[in-house]
Coordinates of C-alpha atoms in Angstrom, one line a residue:
X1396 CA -31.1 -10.0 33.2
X1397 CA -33.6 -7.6 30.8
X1398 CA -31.0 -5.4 30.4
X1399 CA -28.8 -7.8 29.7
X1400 CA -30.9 -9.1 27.3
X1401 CA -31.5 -5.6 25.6
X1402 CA -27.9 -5.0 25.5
X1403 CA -27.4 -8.2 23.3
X1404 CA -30.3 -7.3 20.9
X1405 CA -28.8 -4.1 20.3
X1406 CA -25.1 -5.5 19.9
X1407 CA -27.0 -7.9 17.1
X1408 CA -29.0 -5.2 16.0
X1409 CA -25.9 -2.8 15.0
X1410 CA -23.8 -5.8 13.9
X1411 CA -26.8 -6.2 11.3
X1412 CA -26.1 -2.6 10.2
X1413 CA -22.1 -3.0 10.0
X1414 CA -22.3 -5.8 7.7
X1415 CA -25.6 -4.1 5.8
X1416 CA -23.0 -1.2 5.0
X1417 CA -20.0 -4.0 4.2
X1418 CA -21.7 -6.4 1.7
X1419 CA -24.4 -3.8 0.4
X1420 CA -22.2 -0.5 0.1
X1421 CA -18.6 -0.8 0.5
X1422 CA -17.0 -4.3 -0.6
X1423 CA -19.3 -4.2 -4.1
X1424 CA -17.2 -1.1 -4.8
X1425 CA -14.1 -2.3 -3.1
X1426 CA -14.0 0.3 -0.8
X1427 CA -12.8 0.2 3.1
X1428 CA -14.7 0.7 6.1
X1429 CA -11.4 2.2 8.2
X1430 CA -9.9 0.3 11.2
X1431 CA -8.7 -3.8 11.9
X1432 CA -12.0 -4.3 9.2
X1433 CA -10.1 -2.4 6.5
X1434 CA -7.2 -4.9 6.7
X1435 CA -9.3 -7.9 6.6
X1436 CA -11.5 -6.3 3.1
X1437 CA -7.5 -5.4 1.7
X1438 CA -6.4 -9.2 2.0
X1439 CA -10.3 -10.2 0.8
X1440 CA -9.9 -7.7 -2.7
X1441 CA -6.0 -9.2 -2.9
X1442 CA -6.2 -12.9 -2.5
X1443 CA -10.3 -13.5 -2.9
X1444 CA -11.0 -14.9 0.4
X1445 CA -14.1 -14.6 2.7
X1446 CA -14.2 -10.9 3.9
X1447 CA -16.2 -11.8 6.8
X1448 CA -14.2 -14.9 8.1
X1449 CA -10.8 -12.4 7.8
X1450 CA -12.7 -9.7 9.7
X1451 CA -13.3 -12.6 12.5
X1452 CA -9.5 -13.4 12.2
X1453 CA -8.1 -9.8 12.3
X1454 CA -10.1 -8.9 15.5
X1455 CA -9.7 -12.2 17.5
X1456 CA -5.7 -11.1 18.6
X1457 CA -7.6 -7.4 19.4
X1458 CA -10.0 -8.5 21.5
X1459 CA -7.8 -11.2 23.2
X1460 CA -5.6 -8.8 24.3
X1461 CA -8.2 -6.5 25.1
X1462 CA -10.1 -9.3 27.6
X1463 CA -6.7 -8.9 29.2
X1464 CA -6.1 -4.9 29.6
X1465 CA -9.3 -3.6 29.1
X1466 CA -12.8 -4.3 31.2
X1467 CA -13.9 -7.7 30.3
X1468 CA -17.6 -6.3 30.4
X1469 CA -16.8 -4.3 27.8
X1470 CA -14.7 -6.8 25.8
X1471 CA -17.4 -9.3 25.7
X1472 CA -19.9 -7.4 24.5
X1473 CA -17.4 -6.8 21.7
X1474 CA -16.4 -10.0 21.0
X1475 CA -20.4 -10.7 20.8
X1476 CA -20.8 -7.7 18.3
X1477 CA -17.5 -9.4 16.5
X1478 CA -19.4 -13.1 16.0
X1479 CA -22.7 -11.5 15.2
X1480 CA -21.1 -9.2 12.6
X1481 CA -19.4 -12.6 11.0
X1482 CA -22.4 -14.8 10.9
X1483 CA -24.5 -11.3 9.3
X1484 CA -21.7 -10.9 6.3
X1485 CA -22.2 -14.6 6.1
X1486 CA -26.1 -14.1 5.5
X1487 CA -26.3 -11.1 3.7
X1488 CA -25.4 -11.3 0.0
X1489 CA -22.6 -9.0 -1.6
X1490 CA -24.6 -7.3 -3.8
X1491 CA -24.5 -3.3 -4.8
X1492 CA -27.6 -1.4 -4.0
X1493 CA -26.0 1.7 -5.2
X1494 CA -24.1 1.3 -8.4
X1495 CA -22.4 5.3 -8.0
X1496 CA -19.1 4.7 -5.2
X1497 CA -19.6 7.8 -3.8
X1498 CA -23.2 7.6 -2.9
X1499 CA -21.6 3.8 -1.9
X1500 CA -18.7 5.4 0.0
X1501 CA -21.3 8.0 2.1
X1502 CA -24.2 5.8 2.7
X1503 CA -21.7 2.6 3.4
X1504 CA -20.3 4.9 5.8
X1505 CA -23.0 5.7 7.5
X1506 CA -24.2 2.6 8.3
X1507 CA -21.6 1.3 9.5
X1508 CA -20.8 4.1 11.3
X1509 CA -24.7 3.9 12.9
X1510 CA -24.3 0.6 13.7
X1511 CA -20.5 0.6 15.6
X1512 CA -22.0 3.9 17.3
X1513 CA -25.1 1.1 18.8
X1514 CA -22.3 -1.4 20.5
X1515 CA -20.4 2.1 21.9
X1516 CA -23.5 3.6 23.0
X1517 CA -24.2 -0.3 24.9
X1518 CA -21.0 -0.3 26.5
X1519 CA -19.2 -2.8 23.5
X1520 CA -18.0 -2.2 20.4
X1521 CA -17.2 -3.6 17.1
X1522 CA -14.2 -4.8 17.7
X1523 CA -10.5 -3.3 15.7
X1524 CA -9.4 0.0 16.6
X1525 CA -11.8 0.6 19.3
X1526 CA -10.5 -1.7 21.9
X1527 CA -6.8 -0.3 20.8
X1528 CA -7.9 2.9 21.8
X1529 CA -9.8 2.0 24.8
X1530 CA -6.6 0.0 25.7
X1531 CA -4.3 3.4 24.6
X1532 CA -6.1 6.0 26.6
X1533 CA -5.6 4.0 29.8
X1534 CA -2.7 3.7 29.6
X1535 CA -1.5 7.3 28.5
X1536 CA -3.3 10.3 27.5
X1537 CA -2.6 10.1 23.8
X1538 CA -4.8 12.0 21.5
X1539 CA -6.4 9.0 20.1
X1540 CA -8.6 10.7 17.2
X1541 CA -5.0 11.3 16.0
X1542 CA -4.0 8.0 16.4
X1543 CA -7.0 6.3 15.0
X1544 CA -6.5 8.7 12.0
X1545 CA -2.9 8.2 11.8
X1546 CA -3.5 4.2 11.9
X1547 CA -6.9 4.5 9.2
X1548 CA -4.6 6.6 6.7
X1549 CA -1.8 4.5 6.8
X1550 CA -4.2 1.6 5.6
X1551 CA -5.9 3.6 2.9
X1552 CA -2.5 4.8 1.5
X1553 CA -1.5 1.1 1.7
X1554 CA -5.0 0.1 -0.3
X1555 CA -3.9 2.8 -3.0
X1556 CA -0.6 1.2 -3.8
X1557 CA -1.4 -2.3 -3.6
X1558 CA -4.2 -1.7 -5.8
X1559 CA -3.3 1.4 -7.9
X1560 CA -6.8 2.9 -7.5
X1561 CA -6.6 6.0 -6.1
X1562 CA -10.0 6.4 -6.4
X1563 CA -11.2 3.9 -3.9
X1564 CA -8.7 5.4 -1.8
X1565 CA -10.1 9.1 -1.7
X1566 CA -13.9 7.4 -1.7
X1567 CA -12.6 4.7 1.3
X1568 CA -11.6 8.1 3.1
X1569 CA -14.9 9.5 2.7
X1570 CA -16.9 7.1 3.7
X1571 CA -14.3 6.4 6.9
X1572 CA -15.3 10.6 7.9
X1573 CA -19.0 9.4 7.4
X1574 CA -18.8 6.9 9.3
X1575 CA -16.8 8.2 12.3
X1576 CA -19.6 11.8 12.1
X1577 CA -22.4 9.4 12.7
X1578 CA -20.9 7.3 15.7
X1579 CA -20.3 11.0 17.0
X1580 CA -23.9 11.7 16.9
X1581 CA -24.8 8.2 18.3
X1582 CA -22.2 8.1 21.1
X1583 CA -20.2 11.0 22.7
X1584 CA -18.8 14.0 20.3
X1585 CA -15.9 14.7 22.4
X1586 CA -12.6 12.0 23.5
X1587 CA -12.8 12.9 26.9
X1588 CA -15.6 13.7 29.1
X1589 CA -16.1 14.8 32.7
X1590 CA -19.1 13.0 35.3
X1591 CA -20.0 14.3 38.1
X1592 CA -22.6 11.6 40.0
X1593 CA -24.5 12.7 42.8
X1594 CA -25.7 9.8 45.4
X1595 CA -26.8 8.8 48.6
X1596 CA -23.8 5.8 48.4
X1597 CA -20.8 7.5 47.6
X1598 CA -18.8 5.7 50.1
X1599 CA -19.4 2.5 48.0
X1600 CA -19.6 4.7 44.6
X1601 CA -16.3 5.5 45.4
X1602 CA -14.9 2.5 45.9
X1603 CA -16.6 1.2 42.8
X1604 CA -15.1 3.8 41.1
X1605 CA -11.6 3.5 41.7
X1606 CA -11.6 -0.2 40.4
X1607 CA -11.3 2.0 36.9
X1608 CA -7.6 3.5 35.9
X1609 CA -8.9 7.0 36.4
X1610 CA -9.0 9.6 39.3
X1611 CA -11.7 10.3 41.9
X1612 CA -12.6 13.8 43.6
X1613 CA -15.4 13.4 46.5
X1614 CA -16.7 17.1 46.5
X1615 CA -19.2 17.8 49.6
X1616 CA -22.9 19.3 48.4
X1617 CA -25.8 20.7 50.0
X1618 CA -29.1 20.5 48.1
X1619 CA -30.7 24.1 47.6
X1620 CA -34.0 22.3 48.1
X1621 CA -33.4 19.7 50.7
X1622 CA -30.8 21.3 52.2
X1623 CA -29.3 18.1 52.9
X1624 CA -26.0 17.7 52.5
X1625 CA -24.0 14.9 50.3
X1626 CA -20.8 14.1 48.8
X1627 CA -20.5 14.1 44.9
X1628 CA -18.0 12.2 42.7
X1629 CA -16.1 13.8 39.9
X1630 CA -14.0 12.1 37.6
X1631 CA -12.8 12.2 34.1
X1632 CA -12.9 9.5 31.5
X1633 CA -12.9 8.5 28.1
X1634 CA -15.8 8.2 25.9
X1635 CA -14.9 4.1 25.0
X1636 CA -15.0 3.9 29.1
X1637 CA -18.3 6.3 29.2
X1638 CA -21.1 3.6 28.7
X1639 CA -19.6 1.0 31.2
X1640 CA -19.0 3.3 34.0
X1641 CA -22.7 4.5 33.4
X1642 CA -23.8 1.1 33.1
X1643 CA -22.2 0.9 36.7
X1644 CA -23.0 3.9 38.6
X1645 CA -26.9 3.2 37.9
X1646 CA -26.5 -0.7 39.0
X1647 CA -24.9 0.0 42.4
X1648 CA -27.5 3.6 42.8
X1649 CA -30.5 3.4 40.3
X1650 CA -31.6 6.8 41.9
X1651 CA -28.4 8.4 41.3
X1652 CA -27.8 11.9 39.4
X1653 CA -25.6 11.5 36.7
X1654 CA -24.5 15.0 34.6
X1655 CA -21.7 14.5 31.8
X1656 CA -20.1 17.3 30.5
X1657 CA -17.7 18.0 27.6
X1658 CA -14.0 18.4 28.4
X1659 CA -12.3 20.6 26.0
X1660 CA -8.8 19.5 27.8
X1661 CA -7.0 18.0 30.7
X1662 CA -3.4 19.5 32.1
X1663 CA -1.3 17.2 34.2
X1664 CA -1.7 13.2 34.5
X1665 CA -5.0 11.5 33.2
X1666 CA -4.6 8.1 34.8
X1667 CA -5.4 8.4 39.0
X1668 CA -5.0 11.6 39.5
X1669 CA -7.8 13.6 41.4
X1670 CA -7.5 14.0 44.9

């Protein structure tokens, strides 16, 4: 129940810090924050509607399919760093603290990127392109910093011709790197990751385990210590899957050994297929 509780605060906390960066930073200069948000700020600039109400709109399809395909644990921490993120823009006024876009572009960037790297780091997100990815990668091993990048520059290239401001473009770009370099530092630098948990439950471990859509080897350990001997658990995941299968592992074995390791690559299926 704390942690629970501590997860929520911090899901309010960094939804503080996403719509600090949108009312303070970005939407003053009308600049874009990249992802399902960016689409919501382009109708906002085009028609003069409530940015925050069209950011609630454009992620409530996401994160319905997402309840659906992805971990509901992880899509309802979302969907509560979605609302919270609404009722902030709602409180905070639009109002430029820097009056230079570029120093609005980096630092707008920044913290937003800070506070969507809080919800990740807590096993949610904020909502948009995050739960497509998290949806993508288990389905099929796409590269989805590609996709995310592919998806981000359509929209910017859409906000240049709509607009004919090809400098808010170019800064929206900017402050979209920014922002996706900071939730790197907050959350995990690398796509793709490899655990390798060490318990005194891995019969139940395991089957916890394979309730996810990725692959489980059981590789038998002797402690150079103890010399007692155990089975760890190996498996390979994604860093938008990282936080909830953490969250798991240490509720079903508070004791257990957890070591998390880049993975520069994987060859052959991603989706179930250790031994």
């Amino acid at each position: 129940m704390l942690r629970n509780c501590a997860t929520a605060l911090t899901m309010i906390i960094g939804a503080m810090f996403v719509a600090f960066g949108f009312n303070m930073l970005l939407i003053p200069h009308g600049l874009l924050s990249g992802g399902v948000s960016s689409v919501s700020m382009i109708v906002g600039y085009l028609t003069g509607g409530d940015i925050g109400w069209l950011y609630f709109a454009a992620n409530f399809p996401i994160l319905l399919w997402g309840y659906f395909s992805v971990g509901r644990r992880f899509v309802m921490w979302s969907m509560l760093s979605v609302a919270a993120a609404t009722l902030w823009l709602q409180l905070l006024p639009v109002r430029a603290i820097a009056h230079d876009p570029l120093l609005g572009a980096v630092f707008g960037g920044v913290i937003v990127g800070f506070g969507s790297g809080l919800a990740l780091r807590q096993g949610g997100s904020s909502g948009g392109f995050d739960i497509i990815a998290s949806i993508v990668t288990r389905k099929r091993d796409l590269p989805v910093g590609m996709l995310v990048f592919v998806l981000n520059g359509t929209i910017i290239l859409a906000l240049g011709l709509l607009i004919q401001d090809w400098d808010a473009a170019l800064y929206s770009m900017l402050a979209i790197y920014a922002a996706g370099k900071v939730v790197d530092v907050i959350h995990v630098r690398h796509i793709k990751v490899t655990v390798f948990i060490v318990t005194c439950h891995p019969e139940s471990m395991r089957q916890k385990l394979l309730e996810r859509p990725r692959g489980v080897t059981v590789i038998r350990t002797k402690g150079a210590y103890s010399s007692a001997e155990q089975d760890m658990l190996m498996t390979v995941t994604t860093r938008y899957e990282l936080a909830e299968l953490r969250k798991s592992v240490l509720t079903l074995d508070p004791h257990a050994f957890i070591n998390i390791v880049e993975t520069v690559g994987v060859v052959g299926g991603f989706r179930q297929t250790h031994l």
